[in-house]
Each structure stands twice: as structure tokens, then as C-alpha cells.
Coordinates of C-alpha atoms in Angstrom, one line a residue:
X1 CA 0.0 0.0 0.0
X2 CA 1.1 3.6 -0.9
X3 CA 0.7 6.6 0.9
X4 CA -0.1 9.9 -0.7
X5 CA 0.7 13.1 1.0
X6 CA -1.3 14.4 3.6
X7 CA -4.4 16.6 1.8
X8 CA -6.2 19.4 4.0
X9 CA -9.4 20.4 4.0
X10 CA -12.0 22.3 6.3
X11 CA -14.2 19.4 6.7
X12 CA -14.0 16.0 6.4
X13 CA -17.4 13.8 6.2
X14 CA -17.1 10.3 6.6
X15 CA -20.0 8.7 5.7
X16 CA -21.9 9.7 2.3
X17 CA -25.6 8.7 3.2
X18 CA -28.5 11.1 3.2
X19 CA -26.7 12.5 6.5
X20 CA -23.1 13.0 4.9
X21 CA -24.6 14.0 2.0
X22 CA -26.3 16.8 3.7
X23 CA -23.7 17.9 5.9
X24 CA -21.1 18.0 2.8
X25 CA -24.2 20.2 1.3
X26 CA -24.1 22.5 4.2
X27 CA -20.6 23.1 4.4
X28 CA -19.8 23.4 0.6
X29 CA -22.6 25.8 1.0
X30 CA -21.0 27.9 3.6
X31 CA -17.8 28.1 1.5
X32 CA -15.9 25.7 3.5
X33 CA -13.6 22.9 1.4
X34 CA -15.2 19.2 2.0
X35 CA -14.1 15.8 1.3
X36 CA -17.1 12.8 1.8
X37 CA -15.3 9.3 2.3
X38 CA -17.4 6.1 1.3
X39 CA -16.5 2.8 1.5
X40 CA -20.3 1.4 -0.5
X41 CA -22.5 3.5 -2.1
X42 CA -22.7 7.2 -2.4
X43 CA -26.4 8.0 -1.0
X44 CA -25.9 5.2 1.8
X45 CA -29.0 3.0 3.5
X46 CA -32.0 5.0 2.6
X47 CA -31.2 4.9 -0.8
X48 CA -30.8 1.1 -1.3
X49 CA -31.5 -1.2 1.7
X50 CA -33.9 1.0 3.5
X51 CA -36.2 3.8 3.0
X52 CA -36.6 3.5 -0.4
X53 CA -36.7 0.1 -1.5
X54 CA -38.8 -0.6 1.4
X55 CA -41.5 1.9 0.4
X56 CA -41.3 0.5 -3.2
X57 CA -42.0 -2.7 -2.3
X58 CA -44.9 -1.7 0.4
X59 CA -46.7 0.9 -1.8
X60 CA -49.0 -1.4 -3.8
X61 CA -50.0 -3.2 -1.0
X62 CA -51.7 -0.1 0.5
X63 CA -53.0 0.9 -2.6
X64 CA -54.6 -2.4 -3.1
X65 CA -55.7 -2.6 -0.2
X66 CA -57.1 1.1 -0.1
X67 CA -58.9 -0.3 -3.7
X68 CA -60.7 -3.1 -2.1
X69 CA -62.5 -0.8 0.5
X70 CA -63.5 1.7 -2.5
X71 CA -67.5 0.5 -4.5
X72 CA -67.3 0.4 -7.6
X73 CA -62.8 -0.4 -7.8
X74 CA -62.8 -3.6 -5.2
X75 CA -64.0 -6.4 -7.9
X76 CA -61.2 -5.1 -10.4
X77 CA -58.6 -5.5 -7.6
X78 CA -58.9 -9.0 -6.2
X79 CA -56.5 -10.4 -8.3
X80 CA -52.4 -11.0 -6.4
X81 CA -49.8 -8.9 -6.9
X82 CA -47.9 -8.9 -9.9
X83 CA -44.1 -9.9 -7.8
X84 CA -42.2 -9.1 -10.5
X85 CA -43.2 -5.8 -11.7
X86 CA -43.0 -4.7 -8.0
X87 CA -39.5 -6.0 -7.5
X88 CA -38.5 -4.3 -11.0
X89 CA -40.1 -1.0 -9.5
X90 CA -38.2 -1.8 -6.9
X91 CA -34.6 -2.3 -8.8
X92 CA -35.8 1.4 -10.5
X93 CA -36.0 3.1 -7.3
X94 CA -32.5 1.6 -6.2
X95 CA -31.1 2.5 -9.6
X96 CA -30.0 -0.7 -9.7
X97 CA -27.4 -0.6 -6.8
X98 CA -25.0 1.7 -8.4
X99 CA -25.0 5.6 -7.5
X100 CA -23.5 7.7 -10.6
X101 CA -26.4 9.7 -10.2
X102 CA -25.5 10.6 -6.4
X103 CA -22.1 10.6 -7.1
X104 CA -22.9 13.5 -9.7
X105 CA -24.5 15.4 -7.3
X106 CA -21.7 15.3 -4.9
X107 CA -19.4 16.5 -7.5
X108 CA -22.0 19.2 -8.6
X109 CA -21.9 20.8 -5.2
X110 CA -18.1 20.6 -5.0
X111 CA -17.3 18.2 -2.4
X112 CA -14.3 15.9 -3.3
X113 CA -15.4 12.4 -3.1
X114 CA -12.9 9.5 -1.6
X115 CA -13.7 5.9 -1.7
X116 CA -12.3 3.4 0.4
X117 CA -12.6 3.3 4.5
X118 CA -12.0 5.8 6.3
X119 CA -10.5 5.5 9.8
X120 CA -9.5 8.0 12.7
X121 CA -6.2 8.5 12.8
X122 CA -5.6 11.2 15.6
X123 CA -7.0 14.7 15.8
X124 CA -8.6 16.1 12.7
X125 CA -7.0 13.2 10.7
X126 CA -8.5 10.8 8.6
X127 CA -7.0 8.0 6.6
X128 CA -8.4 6.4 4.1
X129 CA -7.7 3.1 2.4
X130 CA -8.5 3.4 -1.0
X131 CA -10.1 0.2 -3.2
X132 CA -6.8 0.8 -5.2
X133 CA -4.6 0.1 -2.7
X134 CA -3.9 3.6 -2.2
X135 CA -3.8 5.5 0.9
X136 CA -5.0 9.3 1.6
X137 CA -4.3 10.7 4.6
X138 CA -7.2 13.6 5.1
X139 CA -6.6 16.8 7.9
X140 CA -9.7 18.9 8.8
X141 CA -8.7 22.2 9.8
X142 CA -12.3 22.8 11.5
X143 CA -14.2 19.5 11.8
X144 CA -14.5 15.9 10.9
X145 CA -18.0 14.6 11.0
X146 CA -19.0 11.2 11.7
X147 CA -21.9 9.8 9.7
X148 CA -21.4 6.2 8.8
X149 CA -25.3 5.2 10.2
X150 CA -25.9 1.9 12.0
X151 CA -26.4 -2.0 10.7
X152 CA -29.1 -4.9 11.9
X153 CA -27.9 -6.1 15.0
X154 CA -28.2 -10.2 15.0
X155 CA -29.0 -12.3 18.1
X156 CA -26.0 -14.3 19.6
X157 CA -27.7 -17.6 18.5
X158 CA -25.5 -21.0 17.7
X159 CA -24.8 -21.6 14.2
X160 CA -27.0 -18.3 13.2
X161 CA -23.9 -17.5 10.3
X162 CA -24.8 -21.0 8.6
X163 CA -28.3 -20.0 8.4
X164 CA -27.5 -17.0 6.3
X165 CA -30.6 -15.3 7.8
X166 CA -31.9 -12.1 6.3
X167 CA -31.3 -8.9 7.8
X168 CA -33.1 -5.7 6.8
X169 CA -30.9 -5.2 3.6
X170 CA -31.5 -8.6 2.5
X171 CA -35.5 -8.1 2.8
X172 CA -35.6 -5.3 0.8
X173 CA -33.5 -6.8 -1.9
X174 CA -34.3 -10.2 -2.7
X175 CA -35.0 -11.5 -6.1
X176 CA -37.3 -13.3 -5.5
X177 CA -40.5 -13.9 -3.4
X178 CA -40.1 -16.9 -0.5
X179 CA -42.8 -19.0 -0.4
X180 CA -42.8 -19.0 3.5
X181 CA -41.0 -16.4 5.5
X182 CA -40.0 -16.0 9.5
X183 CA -39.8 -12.6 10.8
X184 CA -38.3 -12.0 14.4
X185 CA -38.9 -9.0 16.1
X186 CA -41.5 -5.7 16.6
X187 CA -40.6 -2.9 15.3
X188 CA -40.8 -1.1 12.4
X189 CA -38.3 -3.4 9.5
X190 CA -40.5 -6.1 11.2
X191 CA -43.9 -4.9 10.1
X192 CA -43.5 -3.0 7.3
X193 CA -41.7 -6.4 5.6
X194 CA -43.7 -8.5 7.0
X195 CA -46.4 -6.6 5.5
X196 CA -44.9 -6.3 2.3
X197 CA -43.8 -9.9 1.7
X198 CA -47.7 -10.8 2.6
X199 CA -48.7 -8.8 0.1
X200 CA -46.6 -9.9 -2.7
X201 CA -47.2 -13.6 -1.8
X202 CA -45.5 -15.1 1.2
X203 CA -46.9 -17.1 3.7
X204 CA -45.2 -15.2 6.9
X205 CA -44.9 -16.3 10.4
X206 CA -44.4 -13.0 12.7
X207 CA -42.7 -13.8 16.0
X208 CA -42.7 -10.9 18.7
X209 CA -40.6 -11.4 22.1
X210 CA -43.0 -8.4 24.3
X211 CA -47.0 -8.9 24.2
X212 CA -47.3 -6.0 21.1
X213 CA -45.1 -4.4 17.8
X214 CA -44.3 -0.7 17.5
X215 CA -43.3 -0.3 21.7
X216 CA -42.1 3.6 21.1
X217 CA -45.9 4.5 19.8
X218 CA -49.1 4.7 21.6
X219 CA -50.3 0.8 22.4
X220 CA -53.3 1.4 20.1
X221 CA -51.4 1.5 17.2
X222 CA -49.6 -2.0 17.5
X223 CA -53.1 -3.4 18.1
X224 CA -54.3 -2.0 15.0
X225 CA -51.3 -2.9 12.7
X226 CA -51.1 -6.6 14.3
X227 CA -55.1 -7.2 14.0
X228 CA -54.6 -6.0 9.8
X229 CA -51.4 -8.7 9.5
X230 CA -53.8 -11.5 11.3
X231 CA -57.0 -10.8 8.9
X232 CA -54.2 -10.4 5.8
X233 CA -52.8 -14.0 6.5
X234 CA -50.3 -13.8 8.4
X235 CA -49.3 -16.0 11.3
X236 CA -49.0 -13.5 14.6
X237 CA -47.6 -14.9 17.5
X238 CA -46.7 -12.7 20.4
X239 CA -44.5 -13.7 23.5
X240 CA -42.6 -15.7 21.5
X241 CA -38.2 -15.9 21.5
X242 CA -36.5 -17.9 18.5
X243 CA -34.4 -20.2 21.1
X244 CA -32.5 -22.4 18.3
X245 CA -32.9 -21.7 14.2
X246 CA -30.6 -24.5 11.4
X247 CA -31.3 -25.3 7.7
X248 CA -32.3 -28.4 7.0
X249 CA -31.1 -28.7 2.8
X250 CA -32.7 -25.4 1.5
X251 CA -35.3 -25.2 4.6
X252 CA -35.1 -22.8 7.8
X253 CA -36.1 -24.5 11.3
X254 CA -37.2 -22.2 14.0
X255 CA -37.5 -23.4 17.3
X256 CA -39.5 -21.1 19.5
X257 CA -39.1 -21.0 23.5
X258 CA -42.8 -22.2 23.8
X259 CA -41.4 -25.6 22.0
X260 CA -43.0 -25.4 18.2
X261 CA -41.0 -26.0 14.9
X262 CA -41.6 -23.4 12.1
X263 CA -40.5 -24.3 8.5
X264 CA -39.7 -21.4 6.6
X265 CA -37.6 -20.4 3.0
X266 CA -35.9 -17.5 4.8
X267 CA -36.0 -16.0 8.1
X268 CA -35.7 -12.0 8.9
X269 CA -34.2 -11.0 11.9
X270 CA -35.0 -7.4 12.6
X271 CA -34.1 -7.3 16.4
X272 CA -32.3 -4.1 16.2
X273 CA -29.2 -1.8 15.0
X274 CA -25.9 -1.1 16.3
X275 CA -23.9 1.9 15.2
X276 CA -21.2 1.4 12.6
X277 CA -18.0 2.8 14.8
X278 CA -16.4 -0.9 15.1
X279 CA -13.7 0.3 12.6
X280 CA -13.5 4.2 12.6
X281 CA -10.3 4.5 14.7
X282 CA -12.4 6.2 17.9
X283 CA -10.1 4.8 19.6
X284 CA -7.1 6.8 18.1
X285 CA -9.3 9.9 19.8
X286 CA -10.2 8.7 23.3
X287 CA -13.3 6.9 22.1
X288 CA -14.6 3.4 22.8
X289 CA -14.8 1.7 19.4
X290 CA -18.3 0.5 18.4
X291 CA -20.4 2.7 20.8
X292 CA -22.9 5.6 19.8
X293 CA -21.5 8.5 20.2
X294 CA -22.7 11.3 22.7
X295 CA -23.2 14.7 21.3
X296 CA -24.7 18.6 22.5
X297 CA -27.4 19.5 20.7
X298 CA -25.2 21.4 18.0
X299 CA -24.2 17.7 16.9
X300 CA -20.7 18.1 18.9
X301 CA -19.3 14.9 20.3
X302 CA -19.1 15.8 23.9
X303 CA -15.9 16.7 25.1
X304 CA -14.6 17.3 21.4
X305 CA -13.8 20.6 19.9
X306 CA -13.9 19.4 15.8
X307 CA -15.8 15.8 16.0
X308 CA -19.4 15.6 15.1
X309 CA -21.8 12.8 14.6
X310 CA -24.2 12.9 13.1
X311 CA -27.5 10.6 12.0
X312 CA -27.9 7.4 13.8
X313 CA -24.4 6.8 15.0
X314 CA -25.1 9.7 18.1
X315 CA -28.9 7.0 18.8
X316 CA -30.5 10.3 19.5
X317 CA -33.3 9.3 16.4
X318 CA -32.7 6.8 14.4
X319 CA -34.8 7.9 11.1
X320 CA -33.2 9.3 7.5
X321 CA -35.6 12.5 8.1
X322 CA -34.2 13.2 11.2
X323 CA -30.5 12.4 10.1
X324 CA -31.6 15.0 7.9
X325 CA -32.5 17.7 9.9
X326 CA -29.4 16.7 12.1
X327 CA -27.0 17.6 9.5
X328 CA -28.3 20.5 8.4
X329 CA -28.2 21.8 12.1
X330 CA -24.5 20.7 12.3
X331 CA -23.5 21.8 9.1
X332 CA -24.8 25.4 10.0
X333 CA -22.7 25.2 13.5
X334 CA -19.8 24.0 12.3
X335 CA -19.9 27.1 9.7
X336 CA -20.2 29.3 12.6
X337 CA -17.0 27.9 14.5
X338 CA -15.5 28.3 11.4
X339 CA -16.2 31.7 11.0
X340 CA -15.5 32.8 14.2
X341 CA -18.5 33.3 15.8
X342 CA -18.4 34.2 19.3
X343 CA -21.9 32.2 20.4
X344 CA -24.3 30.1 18.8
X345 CA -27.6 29.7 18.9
X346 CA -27.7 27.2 20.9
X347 CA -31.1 27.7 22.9
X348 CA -34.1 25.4 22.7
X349 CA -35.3 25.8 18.7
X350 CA -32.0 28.0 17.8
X351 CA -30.2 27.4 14.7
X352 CA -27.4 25.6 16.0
X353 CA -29.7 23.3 18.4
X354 CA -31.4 19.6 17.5
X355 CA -34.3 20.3 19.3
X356 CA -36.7 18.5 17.6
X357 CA -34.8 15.2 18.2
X358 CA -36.1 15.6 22.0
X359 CA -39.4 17.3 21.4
X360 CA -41.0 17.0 17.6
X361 CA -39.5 13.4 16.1
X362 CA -41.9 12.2 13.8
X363 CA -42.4 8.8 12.1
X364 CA -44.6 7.0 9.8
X365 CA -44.6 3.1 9.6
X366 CA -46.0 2.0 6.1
X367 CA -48.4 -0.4 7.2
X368 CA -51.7 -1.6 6.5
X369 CA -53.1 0.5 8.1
X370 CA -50.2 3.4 8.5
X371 CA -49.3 4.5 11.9
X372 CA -47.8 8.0 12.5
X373 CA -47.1 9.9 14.9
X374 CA -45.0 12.8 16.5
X375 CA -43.7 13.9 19.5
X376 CA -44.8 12.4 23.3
X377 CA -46.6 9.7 24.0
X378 CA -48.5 9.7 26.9
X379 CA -46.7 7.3 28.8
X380 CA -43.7 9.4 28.3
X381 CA -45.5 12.6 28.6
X382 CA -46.2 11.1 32.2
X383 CA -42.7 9.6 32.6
X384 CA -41.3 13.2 32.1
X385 CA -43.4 14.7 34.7
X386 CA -45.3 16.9 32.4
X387 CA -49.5 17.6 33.3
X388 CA -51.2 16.3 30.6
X389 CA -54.4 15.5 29.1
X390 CA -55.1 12.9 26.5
X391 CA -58.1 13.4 23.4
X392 CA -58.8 10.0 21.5
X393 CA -61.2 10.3 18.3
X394 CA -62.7 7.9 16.4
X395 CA -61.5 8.6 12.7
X396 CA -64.2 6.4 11.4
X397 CA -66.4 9.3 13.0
X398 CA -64.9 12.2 10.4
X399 CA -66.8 12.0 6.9
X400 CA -63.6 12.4 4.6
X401 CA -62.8 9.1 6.6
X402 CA -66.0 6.9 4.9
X403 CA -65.2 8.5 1.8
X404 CA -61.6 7.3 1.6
X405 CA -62.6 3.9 2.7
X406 CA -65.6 1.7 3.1
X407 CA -65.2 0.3 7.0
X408 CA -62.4 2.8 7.5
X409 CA -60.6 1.7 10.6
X410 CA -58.4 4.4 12.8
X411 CA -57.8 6.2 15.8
X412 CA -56.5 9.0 16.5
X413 CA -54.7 10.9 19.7
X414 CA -53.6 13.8 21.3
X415 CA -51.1 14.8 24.2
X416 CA -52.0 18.5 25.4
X417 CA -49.8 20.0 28.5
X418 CA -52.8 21.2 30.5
X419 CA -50.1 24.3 31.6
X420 CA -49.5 25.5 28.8
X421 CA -52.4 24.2 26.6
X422 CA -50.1 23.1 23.3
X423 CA -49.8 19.5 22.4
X424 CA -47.0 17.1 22.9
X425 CA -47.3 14.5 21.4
X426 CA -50.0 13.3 18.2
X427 CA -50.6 9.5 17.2
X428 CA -52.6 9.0 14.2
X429 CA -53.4 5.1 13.0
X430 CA -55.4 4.3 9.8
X431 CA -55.2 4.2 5.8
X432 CA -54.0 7.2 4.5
X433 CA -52.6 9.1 7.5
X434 CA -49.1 9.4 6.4
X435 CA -50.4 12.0 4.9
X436 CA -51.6 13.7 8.1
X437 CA -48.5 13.5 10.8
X438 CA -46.4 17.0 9.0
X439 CA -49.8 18.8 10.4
X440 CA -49.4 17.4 13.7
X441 CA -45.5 18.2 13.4
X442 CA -46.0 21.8 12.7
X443 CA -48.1 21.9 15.6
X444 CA -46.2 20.2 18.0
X445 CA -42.6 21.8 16.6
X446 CA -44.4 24.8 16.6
X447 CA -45.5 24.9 19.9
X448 CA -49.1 26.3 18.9
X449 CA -51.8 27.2 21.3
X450 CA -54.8 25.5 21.3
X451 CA -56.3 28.6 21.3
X452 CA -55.0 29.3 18.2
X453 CA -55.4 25.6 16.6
X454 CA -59.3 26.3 16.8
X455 CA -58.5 28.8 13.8
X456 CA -56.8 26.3 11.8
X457 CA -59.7 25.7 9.6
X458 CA -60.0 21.7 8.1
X459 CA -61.0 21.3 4.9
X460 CA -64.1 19.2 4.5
X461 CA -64.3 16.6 3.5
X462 CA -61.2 15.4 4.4
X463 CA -59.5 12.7 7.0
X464 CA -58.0 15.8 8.6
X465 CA -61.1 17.2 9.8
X466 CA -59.9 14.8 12.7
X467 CA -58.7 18.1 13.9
X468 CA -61.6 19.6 14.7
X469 CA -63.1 16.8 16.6
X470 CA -59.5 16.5 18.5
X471 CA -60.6 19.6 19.4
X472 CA -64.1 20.1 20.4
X473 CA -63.4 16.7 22.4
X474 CA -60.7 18.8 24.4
X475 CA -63.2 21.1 25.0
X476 CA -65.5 19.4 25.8
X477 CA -63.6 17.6 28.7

């Protein structure tokens, strides 16, 4: 291996996801010189193991399924799935695994691109180990921003390796459709591809550990999501640990703790995520390699005076949006280190500050039906001491709800702190409602009074007329 002479620039990004991405767009925007190191594909998770494949894959379920409950559409859409044009769709909306296009757009902003891995190597130093053999040796004369994401987190389970289980990348680019299919676990990955690989043909067998999915929403909306896999087919069983998992020729065997035997093609494991800081040289810096990493609300690793992280290797929210919004916070601060700036805003909802990540995280889970929601739940609202009051609605009870669907199916709540009469937290569950959480956001991010809310006019007639009976049901209290 060669090494080239060291190269300096301002800020040095490792990790070119959404995240990177955005913090390389931030700081090229500020003026400051940028290099991104990537060791897979420019435009990271989201753009081909995660948020988008995923949501090409789940998207004509629900609008199948949002077909069948419309008169005069349901007969013409009875039929399955066509598997392969979904999967092609889905190839499109990965471009295919390669990233020329994002790799343009790196280039068009004027960030310097490096592939290889890049490792820590001392303050403000970065060294890369290029595919070539070659090795560049990066210096950041104001930061160095860590953004390499997390990866499924496996179960310690004898012989799992042999299995080859699926983890969340391998569910949302498979080939081909298994004719029976295991998931493990409650969250999110679980549901949406175990709602997806329904829907496009599998037999799937859904095994959750705790009594419910979705534990970081409101209960109601794991009831409502588990009730729609059971009617769709699939096999929920709740309370339930994988205690031993072989293949037996090309078959999967579960064993379960209660004692059954599952037969499956391939088994999903989505049990969790672990940040990607194995390898990243933390410990080169004073930093315990293959932890999340701590950080102020400006995105600063704590302690540090030029390391950020930034998306899901600081745990704060693990969602591309919020990755997002992360980076474009700590691409503003460190603009105004660089510049000199004698204070940041660093208050609650400043430009330098990450407050949403405590206060306004929002999340929809593309499910049949969709579950959103933003903010405080009110078990956490509790847990944090604050005095609140909970509103639950009906949203079978607004009109735009019958139109949209025939036996539309949905709840809706909100968290109001009784002090200061604004909302907390919002949960919305039913078709469609995706559609609904920004609202909610704006609200809750916002900080607006009720008071004021009762201005905010609904359209009729639309699902979000759930407003006003949020309302009036406040009110009426």
C-alpha cells in the first residue's frame, strides 16, 4: 500500500448517506472545502436497503388494499400482486445498486469524493484506504463529521452464520418472493416487511418477544397494525423468542421457547441496530470503538472541539428524516466555529440546536393501516413529569374518513400539556394518515396554542377534519 501526502481540507465527512450527503451540502454551502469518504455506495442505507426500496415494495399493498375498500374499484382489484413488476419498481427506485447519479451530485456541489474506509487517525486526521490500494491521509482544519449510520444487529444464537438469515438489507432486496417467510422481532423493518412480503405472496410467520409491535408509539397503534397482519394471513404470535434456528437442505427450522418447529424459506431477523463505529479508529481519539456516540445539541461529540456525529451513530433518532435535519443543524454550527462566531444559537429551537430530536420526532410506519405519529406519548409525557391531558377520536367518526374507505378503521390521539395548553405529542393510525403526521409536526414543533389551533380551519371533506373533533373533544372535557 502507498501513501499519498497528507491533503487538508476544512471538513472532512465520513459517511456519504442522506446525512453526509447533507452535511457536505451545508458546508460546501458555507464556502468551507469538504471531502465525503465512502467505502459502499454514495447516497448510503435510505437509498438502497432501506427507506426507499422498502417503500417501493410496500406501496402497492396499500393501494390495493385502499382499492378493495372503494365500491365500484374492489372487484377489479382482487387479483395478487404482480411480484415481479413490484420488484422491478423496486430495482428502478435503487437505480439498480450503483450511485452515478448521487455521485454526480456530490461532484455538482463541489465536495471531493474519496472511496475506500476511512479510519480516525488522531485529531482532525482521517485516513483512508482506498479500493486501489492507495492510501490518503485527510486533515480537517475545522471538523471531521461522523456519519457512517448503524447496521441490523443479530441475536447471539448457535450456528446463526450457517443459516445466512436475512437482515433488513436482504429483505428489501431479494430477487425473488419466499414461499414461507419467518420474521423476528416488533418494530418497524418487522412490520413493514412483514407486510410487504404478505402482500406480494409469502406465507409469513411474525414472532414478537414483548406482548405488542411498535413499543415507542401509543399501544393502540400495535393493536391496529397486528389485527390488519392476522385478517391479511399472516401467522402473529406474540410472546414468543427464537431459542434455536438450522437449515435443513434449503429449509429454515425455528424453534421457538414455547417448544414449536416453524419451517420457513428464509428468516428476517429485525431485532435491532448497532452503530457502525467498530472500525472508525475512535479509539485513536479517546473513544470506545463500536459505541454511539454522545453529542450537545449542536451535533458536537461531547468533550470534542472538531468531532461531530451525526444521524444514527449519536442514537438520538434513528430515522433518514431526522438524520436530515441533524446535518443540516451541524453543518450550520460548524460554519459558525468556522467563521469565528463568538456564540451560537444554541437555545431550545436555535439554529445551532437539535431540538426537535427531544421534542418534535416524527415517524410514519407504512403499514396496512399506516401509523404516525410525533412527539410524546402519553406514557412518556407522564414519565417526564409533564400535566397532561389525552383526546382520543374515532377517525371512522370524520366524513372524509367513509369517503376514503368503506369500513375505514383508525384512531387518532392527542397529548395537550394542561399548563400551557399546546400539544406534545399526536398519534394517528389508519389508511391514509401518512399524509396527516407534517400537520401534527408543525403543531407540536411549533409549539401552537390551542387557542390558536381552533382557527386552523380543516377542509371538508377530508380525513383531517380529525382536527376539529381532537378539538371540540378537548373542549369538551
Amino acid at each position: 500500500m502507498t501513501e499519498t501526502e497528507s491533503i487538508a481540507y476544512d471538513v472532512v465527512v465520513l459517511g456519504a448517506g442522506p446525512v453526509g450527503e447533507n452535511v457536505a451540502d451545508r458546508t460546501r454551502a458555507a464556502g468551507l472545502s469538504t471531502a465525503v469518504v465512502e467505502s459502499e455506495l454514495v447516497g448510503g442505507e435510505c437509498s438502497y436497503w432501506a427507506c426507499m426500496p422498502s417503500k417501493a415494495l410496500l406501496r402497492p399493498a396499500i393501494a390495493r388494499a385502499d382499492a378493495r375498500r372503494v365500491p365500484g374499484l374492489r372487484q377489479s382489484v382482487q387479483g395478487p400482486l404482480d411480484a415481479p413488476a413490484v420488484l422491478a419498481h423496486r430495482d428502478d427506485y435503487t437505480s439498480h445498486w450503483k450511485d452515478d447519479g448521487q455521485v454526480d451530485w456530490l461532484s455538482g456541489i463541489g465536495a471531493d469524493l474519496y472511496r475506500g474506509h476511512g479510519r480516525l487517525a488522531g485529531p482532525r486526521t482521517v485516513a483512508v484506504d482506498g479500493p486501489d490500494g492507495a492510501r490518503h491521509v485527510l486533515t480537517a482544519r475545522h471538523a471531521v463529521a461522523v456519519c457512517t449510520g448503524s447496521r441490523a444487529l443479530l441475536p447471539d444464537l448457535p450456528g446463526l452464520a450457517q443459516v445466512k438469515p436475512w437482515t433488513s438489507r436482504e429483505a428489501t432486496s431479494a430477487p425473488a418472493v419466499p414461499g414461507r417467510l419467518v420474521v423476528v422481532g416488533g418494530g418497524v423493518v418487522a412490520v413493514e416487511m412483514a407486510t410487504a412480503w404478505q402482500s406480494l405472496g409469502s406465507q409469513v410467520t411474525l414472532l414478537v418477544r414483548g406482548k405488542g409491535v411498535l413499543p415507542r408509539m401509543e399501544p393502540f397503534a400495535g393493536e391496529l397494525v397486528l389485527d390488519a397482519l392476522a385478517e391479511a394471513g399472516a401467522d402473529v404470535r406474540t410472546g414468543t423468542s427464537v431459542s434455536a434456528v438450522t437449515r435443513e437442505g434449503s429449509a429454515v427450522v425455528v424453534l421457538t421457547d414455547k417448544g414449536d418447529r416453524i419451517e420457513a424459506d428464509e428468516i428476517l431477523f429485525a431485532t435491532g441496530r448497532a452503530p457502525r463505529t467498530d472500525d472508525l479508529g475512535l479509539d485513536t481519539v479517546d473513544l470506545e470503538p463500536g459505541s454511539w456516540l454522545t453529542v450537545d445539541d449542536s451535533l458536537r461529540v461531547l468533550g470534542s472541539e472538531w468531532l461531530y456525529a451525526v444521524g444514527d451513530v449519536n442514537h438520538r433518532a434513528l430515522l433518514t428524516h431526522q438524520g436530515k435535519y441533524q446535518a443540516r443543524i451541524a453543518g450550520a454550527a460548524i460554519a459558525a466555529r468556522a467563521e469565528g462566531a463568538p456564540l451560537l444559537e444554541t437555545d431550545p429551537w436555535g439554529a445551532h440546536a437539535a431540538t426537535a430530536d427531544h421534542a418534535a420526532v416524527p415517524q410514519v410506519v407504512f403499514t396496512d393501516p399506516e401509523a404516525a405519529a410525533v412527539g410524546l406519548s402519553l406514557a412518556e409525557a407522564e414519565q417526564a413529569g409533564h400535566r397532561v391531558r389525552s383526546v382520543d377520536v374515532d377517525l371512522s367518526s370524520v366524513a372524509g374518513a367513509g369517503l376514503y374507505a368503506d369500513g375505514y378503521r383508525g384512531r387518532a390521539r392527542m397529548i395537550v400539556d394542561v399548563q400551557r395548553e399546546v400539544l406534545l405529542g399526536v398519534t394517528f393510525v389508519g389508511p391514509g394518515v401518512g399524509e396527516l403526521i407534517h400537520s401534527a409536526t408543525v403543531a407540536v414543533a411549533g409549539e401552537v396554542p390551542i387557542s390558536r389551533l381552533w382557527h386552523a380551519v380543516p377542509s371538508y371533506p377530508t380525513v383531517s377534519e380529525v382536527w376539529l373533533r381532537l378539538l371540540e373533544a378537548y373542549r369538551d372535557k
